[in-house]
Coordinates of C-alpha atoms and ligand atoms in Angstrom, one line a residue:
M1 CA 0.1 0.0 0.0
E2 CA 1.4 3.4 -1.0
I3 CA 2.0 5.9 1.8
E4 CA -0.8 8.3 0.5
E5 CA -3.5 5.5 0.4
R6 CA -2.4 4.4 4.0
S7 CA -2.5 7.8 5.3
E8 CA -6.1 8.3 4.2
I9 CA -7.0 5.1 5.9
L10 CA -5.1 5.8 9.1
N11 CA -6.1 9.4 9.5
T12 CA -9.6 8.3 10.0
T13 CA -8.6 6.4 13.1
G14 CA -6.5 9.0 15.0
M15 CA -3.0 8.0 13.8
F16 CA -1.0 10.8 12.5
L17 CA 1.7 9.9 9.9
L18 CA 4.8 12.2 9.8
D19 CA 5.6 12.9 6.2
G20 CA 9.4 12.7 5.6
K21 CA 9.1 14.0 2.0
K22 CA 7.2 17.1 3.1
V23 CA 10.1 18.1 5.5
R24 CA 12.8 17.0 3.0
N25 CA 11.3 19.2 0.2
D26 CA 11.6 22.3 2.6
V27 CA 15.1 21.4 3.4
V28 CA 16.0 20.9 -0.2
T29 CA 14.5 24.3 -1.2
D30 CA 16.9 25.9 1.2
L31 CA 19.9 23.8 0.2
K32 CA 19.6 24.7 -3.5
K33 CA 19.8 28.4 -2.6
E34 CA 22.8 27.8 -0.2
S35 CA 24.6 25.8 -2.9
E36 CA 23.9 28.4 -5.6
K37 CA 25.2 31.1 -3.2
F38 CA 28.3 29.0 -2.7
Y39 CA 28.8 28.8 -6.6
Q40 CA 28.5 32.6 -6.9
A41 CA 30.9 33.2 -4.0
Y42 CA 33.6 30.6 -5.1
S43 CA 32.9 29.8 -8.8
R44 CA 32.7 26.0 -8.0
R45 CA 30.2 23.7 -6.7
P46 CA 30.5 21.8 -3.3
E47 CA 31.9 18.6 -4.0
L48 CA 31.2 15.2 -2.5
A49 CA 33.2 12.0 -3.0
I50 CA 31.1 8.9 -2.8
I51 CA 32.9 5.5 -2.3
I52 CA 31.3 2.3 -2.6
V53 CA 32.9 -1.1 -2.4
G54 CA 31.2 -4.1 -3.9
S55 CA 27.9 -4.6 -5.4
D56 CA 25.4 -5.0 -2.3
G57 CA 22.0 -4.1 -4.0
A58 CA 20.8 -2.0 -1.1
S59 CA 24.0 0.0 -0.8
L60 CA 24.0 0.6 -4.5
T61 CA 20.3 2.0 -4.3
Y62 CA 21.4 4.3 -1.4
V63 CA 24.4 5.6 -3.2
K64 CA 22.3 6.2 -6.3
S65 CA 19.8 8.2 -4.4
K66 CA 22.6 10.3 -2.9
G67 CA 24.0 11.2 -6.2
K68 CA 20.5 11.9 -7.5
L69 CA 19.7 14.4 -4.7
A70 CA 23.3 15.9 -5.0
D71 CA 22.4 16.6 -8.7
E72 CA 19.1 18.2 -7.8
V73 CA 20.7 20.5 -4.9
G74 CA 23.6 21.6 -7.1
I75 CA 26.4 19.5 -5.6
K76 CA 29.1 18.0 -7.6
H77 CA 29.5 14.3 -6.7
V78 CA 32.4 12.1 -7.9
D79 CA 31.3 8.3 -7.5
H80 CA 34.1 5.7 -6.9
F81 CA 32.6 2.2 -7.5
L82 CA 35.3 -0.1 -6.3
P83 CA 35.3 -3.9 -6.9
E84 CA 34.4 -6.3 -4.1
D85 CA 38.1 -7.6 -3.9
T86 CA 39.6 -4.0 -3.3
S87 CA 42.1 -4.3 -0.6
E88 CA 42.1 -2.3 2.5
D89 CA 45.3 -0.4 1.5
E90 CA 43.7 0.6 -1.8
L91 CA 40.7 2.1 -0.1
L92 CA 42.9 3.8 2.4
N93 CA 45.0 5.2 -0.4
L94 CA 41.9 6.5 -2.3
I95 CA 40.7 8.2 0.8
E96 CA 44.3 9.7 1.5
S97 CA 44.3 11.2 -2.0
L98 CA 40.8 12.6 -1.6
N99 CA 41.6 14.1 1.8
E100 CA 44.4 16.0 0.0
D101 CA 42.4 17.0 -2.9
D102 CA 41.5 20.7 -2.3
D103 CA 38.5 20.4 -4.6
V104 CA 36.7 17.8 -2.4
D105 CA 34.7 19.0 0.4
G106 CA 33.0 15.7 1.6
I107 CA 34.0 12.1 1.6
L108 CA 31.5 9.3 2.1
V109 CA 32.2 5.7 2.5
Q110 CA 29.0 3.6 2.1
L111 CA 28.8 1.0 4.8
P112 CA 28.9 -2.0 5.3
L113 CA 32.3 -2.7 3.8
P114 CA 33.1 -6.2 2.5
A115 CA 34.7 -8.6 5.1
G116 CA 38.5 -8.2 5.2
I117 CA 38.3 -4.3 5.3
S118 CA 38.4 -2.8 8.7
E119 CA 35.6 -0.1 9.1
E120 CA 37.4 1.3 12.0
Y121 CA 40.7 2.0 10.1
V122 CA 38.7 3.4 7.1
L123 CA 36.5 5.9 9.0
E124 CA 39.5 7.0 11.0
K125 CA 41.2 7.9 7.8
I126 CA 38.6 10.4 6.6
S127 CA 39.8 13.8 7.4
A128 CA 37.5 15.3 10.1
E129 CA 36.8 18.5 7.9
K130 CA 35.5 16.3 5.2
D131 CA 33.8 13.6 7.3
V132 CA 30.1 14.4 6.1
D133 CA 28.7 11.2 7.5
G134 CA 30.1 12.0 11.0
F135 CA 31.2 8.4 11.7
S136 CA 34.9 9.0 12.3
P137 CA 35.9 8.7 16.0
L138 CA 36.9 12.4 15.9
S139 CA 33.5 13.4 14.6
M140 CA 31.9 11.2 17.3
G141 CA 34.0 12.9 20.0
R142 CA 33.1 16.3 18.7
L143 CA 29.6 15.3 18.8
L144 CA 29.8 14.2 22.4
A145 CA 31.5 17.6 23.1
G146 CA 28.6 19.5 21.7
Y147 CA 30.0 20.4 18.2
H148 CA 27.4 20.2 15.5
D149 CA 29.4 20.4 12.3
N150 CA 29.4 16.8 11.2
V151 CA 26.3 15.3 12.9
P152 CA 25.4 11.8 11.5
C153 CA 22.7 12.1 8.9
T154 CA 19.9 9.8 10.2
P155 CA 19.8 11.2 13.7
K156 CA 20.2 14.8 12.3
G157 CA 17.1 14.1 10.2
I158 CA 15.0 12.8 13.0
M159 CA 15.7 16.0 15.2
R160 CA 14.7 18.1 12.0
M161 CA 11.6 16.2 11.5
L162 CA 10.5 16.5 15.2
E163 CA 11.3 20.3 15.0
Y164 CA 9.2 20.6 11.9
Y165 CA 6.2 18.9 13.4
E166 CA 6.7 20.8 16.7
I167 CA 7.0 17.7 18.7
P168 CA 8.8 18.7 22.0
I169 CA 11.7 16.7 23.3
K170 CA 12.3 19.0 26.5
G171 CA 11.6 17.1 29.5
Q172 CA 10.1 14.2 27.5
D173 CA 10.9 10.5 28.2
V174 CA 12.7 9.3 25.1
V175 CA 13.3 5.5 24.5
I176 CA 15.7 4.6 21.6
I177 CA 16.0 1.0 20.6
G178 CA 19.3 0.2 19.0
R179 CA 22.7 1.4 19.9
S180 CA 24.5 1.6 16.5
N181 CA 27.0 4.3 15.7
I182 CA 24.8 5.4 12.8
V183 CA 21.6 6.0 14.5
G184 CA 21.0 5.1 18.3
R185 CA 24.1 6.2 19.9
P186 CA 24.6 9.7 18.3
L187 CA 20.8 10.2 18.6
S188 CA 20.9 9.6 22.3
I189 CA 23.6 12.2 22.6
L190 CA 21.6 14.8 20.6
M191 CA 18.3 14.2 22.4
S192 CA 19.8 14.4 25.9
E193 CA 22.2 17.4 25.4
K194 CA 21.5 20.9 26.7
G195 CA 18.8 22.6 24.6
A196 CA 17.1 19.3 23.5
D197 CA 16.7 18.4 27.1
G198 CA 15.1 14.8 26.7
T199 CA 15.6 12.2 29.2
V200 CA 16.8 9.3 27.0
T201 CA 16.9 5.4 27.8
L202 CA 19.0 3.6 25.2
C203 CA 17.8 0.0 24.8
H204 CA 19.6 -2.7 22.8
S205 CA 19.7 -6.5 22.1
K206 CA 20.5 -7.3 25.8
T207 CA 17.8 -5.2 27.4
R208 CA 15.7 -7.5 29.5
D209 CA 12.2 -6.1 29.1
I210 CA 12.0 -3.3 26.4
K211 CA 8.2 -2.9 26.9
K212 CA 9.0 -1.8 30.4
Y213 CA 10.7 1.2 28.9
T214 CA 8.4 2.0 25.9
A215 CA 5.3 1.7 27.7
S216 CA 5.7 5.1 29.5
A217 CA 7.7 6.8 26.7
D218 CA 6.7 9.9 25.1
I219 CA 8.9 9.4 22.1
V220 CA 10.0 5.8 20.7
V221 CA 12.7 5.6 18.1
V222 CA 13.2 2.1 16.9
A223 CA 16.2 1.1 14.8
V224 CA 16.7 -2.6 15.0
G225 CA 16.1 -3.9 11.5
S226 CA 13.4 -6.4 12.5
P227 CA 10.1 -6.3 10.8
G228 CA 7.2 -6.1 13.2
F229 CA 9.3 -5.4 16.2
L230 CA 7.3 -2.7 17.8
T231 CA 3.7 -3.4 18.4
S232 CA 0.9 -1.2 19.6
D233 CA 0.7 -2.7 23.0
M234 CA 4.3 -1.6 23.7
V235 CA 3.4 2.2 23.7
K236 CA 0.9 4.6 25.3
N237 CA -1.6 6.8 23.6
G238 CA -0.2 10.2 22.5
C239 CA 3.3 8.7 21.8
T240 CA 5.4 9.6 18.8
I241 CA 7.1 6.8 17.1
I242 CA 10.0 7.1 14.6
D243 CA 10.6 3.9 12.7
V244 CA 14.2 3.7 11.3
G245 CA 14.2 0.1 10.3
I246 CA 14.9 -0.7 6.8
T247 CA 14.4 -4.4 5.7
R248 CA 13.7 -5.8 2.2
V249 CA 11.1 -8.5 2.2
K250 CA 10.0 -10.5 -0.8
D251 CA 7.0 -9.2 -2.6
E252 CA 6.2 -10.8 -5.9
S253 CA 3.6 -8.1 -6.6
K254 CA 6.4 -5.3 -6.8
K255 CA 8.3 -4.9 -10.0
K256 CA 11.5 -5.2 -8.0
G257 CA 10.3 -8.5 -6.3
Y258 CA 10.5 -6.9 -2.8
K259 CA 9.3 -4.2 -0.6
V260 CA 11.0 -2.2 2.0
V261 CA 9.5 -2.4 5.5
G262 CA 10.4 -0.8 8.8
D263 CA 10.5 -2.1 12.5
V264 CA 6.8 -1.1 13.2
D265 CA 3.9 -3.4 13.1
M266 CA 1.8 -1.0 11.1
E267 CA -1.5 -2.9 11.4
S268 CA -1.5 -3.2 15.1
F269 CA -1.2 0.6 15.3
R270 CA -4.4 1.3 13.0
D271 CA -6.6 2.6 15.9
R272 CA -4.1 4.1 18.1
D273 CA -3.7 7.8 19.0
V274 CA 0.0 8.1 18.0
K275 CA 2.1 10.2 15.7
L276 CA 4.2 7.9 13.5
S277 CA 7.1 8.4 11.0
P278 CA 6.6 5.3 8.7
V279 CA 8.8 3.2 6.6
P280 CA 8.8 4.2 3.7
G281 CA 8.1 7.9 3.5
G282 CA 9.5 8.9 6.9
V283 CA 13.1 9.5 8.0
G284 CA 14.8 7.8 5.1
V285 CA 14.6 10.6 2.7
M286 CA 15.7 13.0 5.6
T287 CA 18.9 11.1 5.8
V288 CA 20.0 11.9 2.2
A289 CA 19.0 15.5 2.6
M290 CA 21.0 15.9 5.7
L291 CA 24.0 14.5 3.9
M292 CA 23.7 17.3 1.4
E293 CA 23.4 19.9 4.2
N294 CA 26.5 18.5 5.8
T295 CA 28.4 18.7 2.5
I296 CA 27.5 22.4 1.9
R297 CA 28.4 23.3 5.5
A298 CA 31.7 21.4 5.2
A299 CA 32.4 23.3 1.9
L300 CA 31.7 26.6 3.5
K301 CA 33.8 25.8 6.7
R302 CA 36.6 24.8 4.4
K303 CA 36.4 28.4 3.0
G304 CA 36.8 29.7 6.5
E305 CA 33.1 30.6 6.9
R306 CA 31.5 30.2 10.3
I307 CA 28.6 27.9 10.2
Ligands
GUN1 N1 25.0 2.5 5.6 C1 23.8 2.6 6.3 N2 23.4 3.9 6.4 C2 24.6 4.6 6.2 C3 24.8 6.0 6.2 O1 24.0 6.8 6.6 N3 26.0 6.4 5.6 C4 26.9 5.5 5.0 N4 28.1 6.1 4.6 N5 26.7 4.3 5.0 C5 25.4 3.8 5.6

């Protein structure tokens, strides 16, 4: 069922769907202006290097959508499609040369990497000023210290979406399920820092009774990659739910043979008074928009501008 159809049905029952595309379109309008301003000032486009190793279908799809939005916004992207058998040294050498290339403002290495290449070494190699994904240890440390230059894109997109829909975080009980460096951990920092002021509980695979925490939460973010994981009996009325799960499940009725589903059991939420960011149509599109924002900001910062 497409999102528009579903939202018609669900709106009759009290559920409110948060529309990622709407927020993303607002962001993109601003980014186009910022990128044009950069071009007028410096006679070149902000430039993003995108690296992907191997041919994982989902990763290739994400990388394609990043390039597409870069084109739309006016960011130059140079794609490096490397074969599956690329060695760690080859990848590190490429990153080194991109670090030194003055025209490159942002470097993105699509994860996961093939077995045999150390994610830690690779992320650590990306120069902090060009780390638009915000996954390097230096960027993570800066985030912990309250710097907001390279905030990881999915958590940043979630914060922007809550802001857009005027959903308060201050003083609210927030439960995040999933402690990855890409989503849960950085989001827990953003939501609990001064100014955001949420009270955050970070649950994970070893948490004994997740429902104990979600049942009283004002905001639940679920990022575990397990379809149907969050059911409506786990949350209270009035709760805001952000679904970050992305799983491909077989669906012969689709042209591609699969559909993408999140971690929320949508059917069980039909009659519930909740606000919900669904999959697809929720934070996914925000992630890519935030990557473009980080790239333009990195370009401006490299020109000595304060951002
Ligand atoms: N793999 C899954 N999510 C992401 C992301 O946001 N950035 C990169 N580089 N890889 C990912």
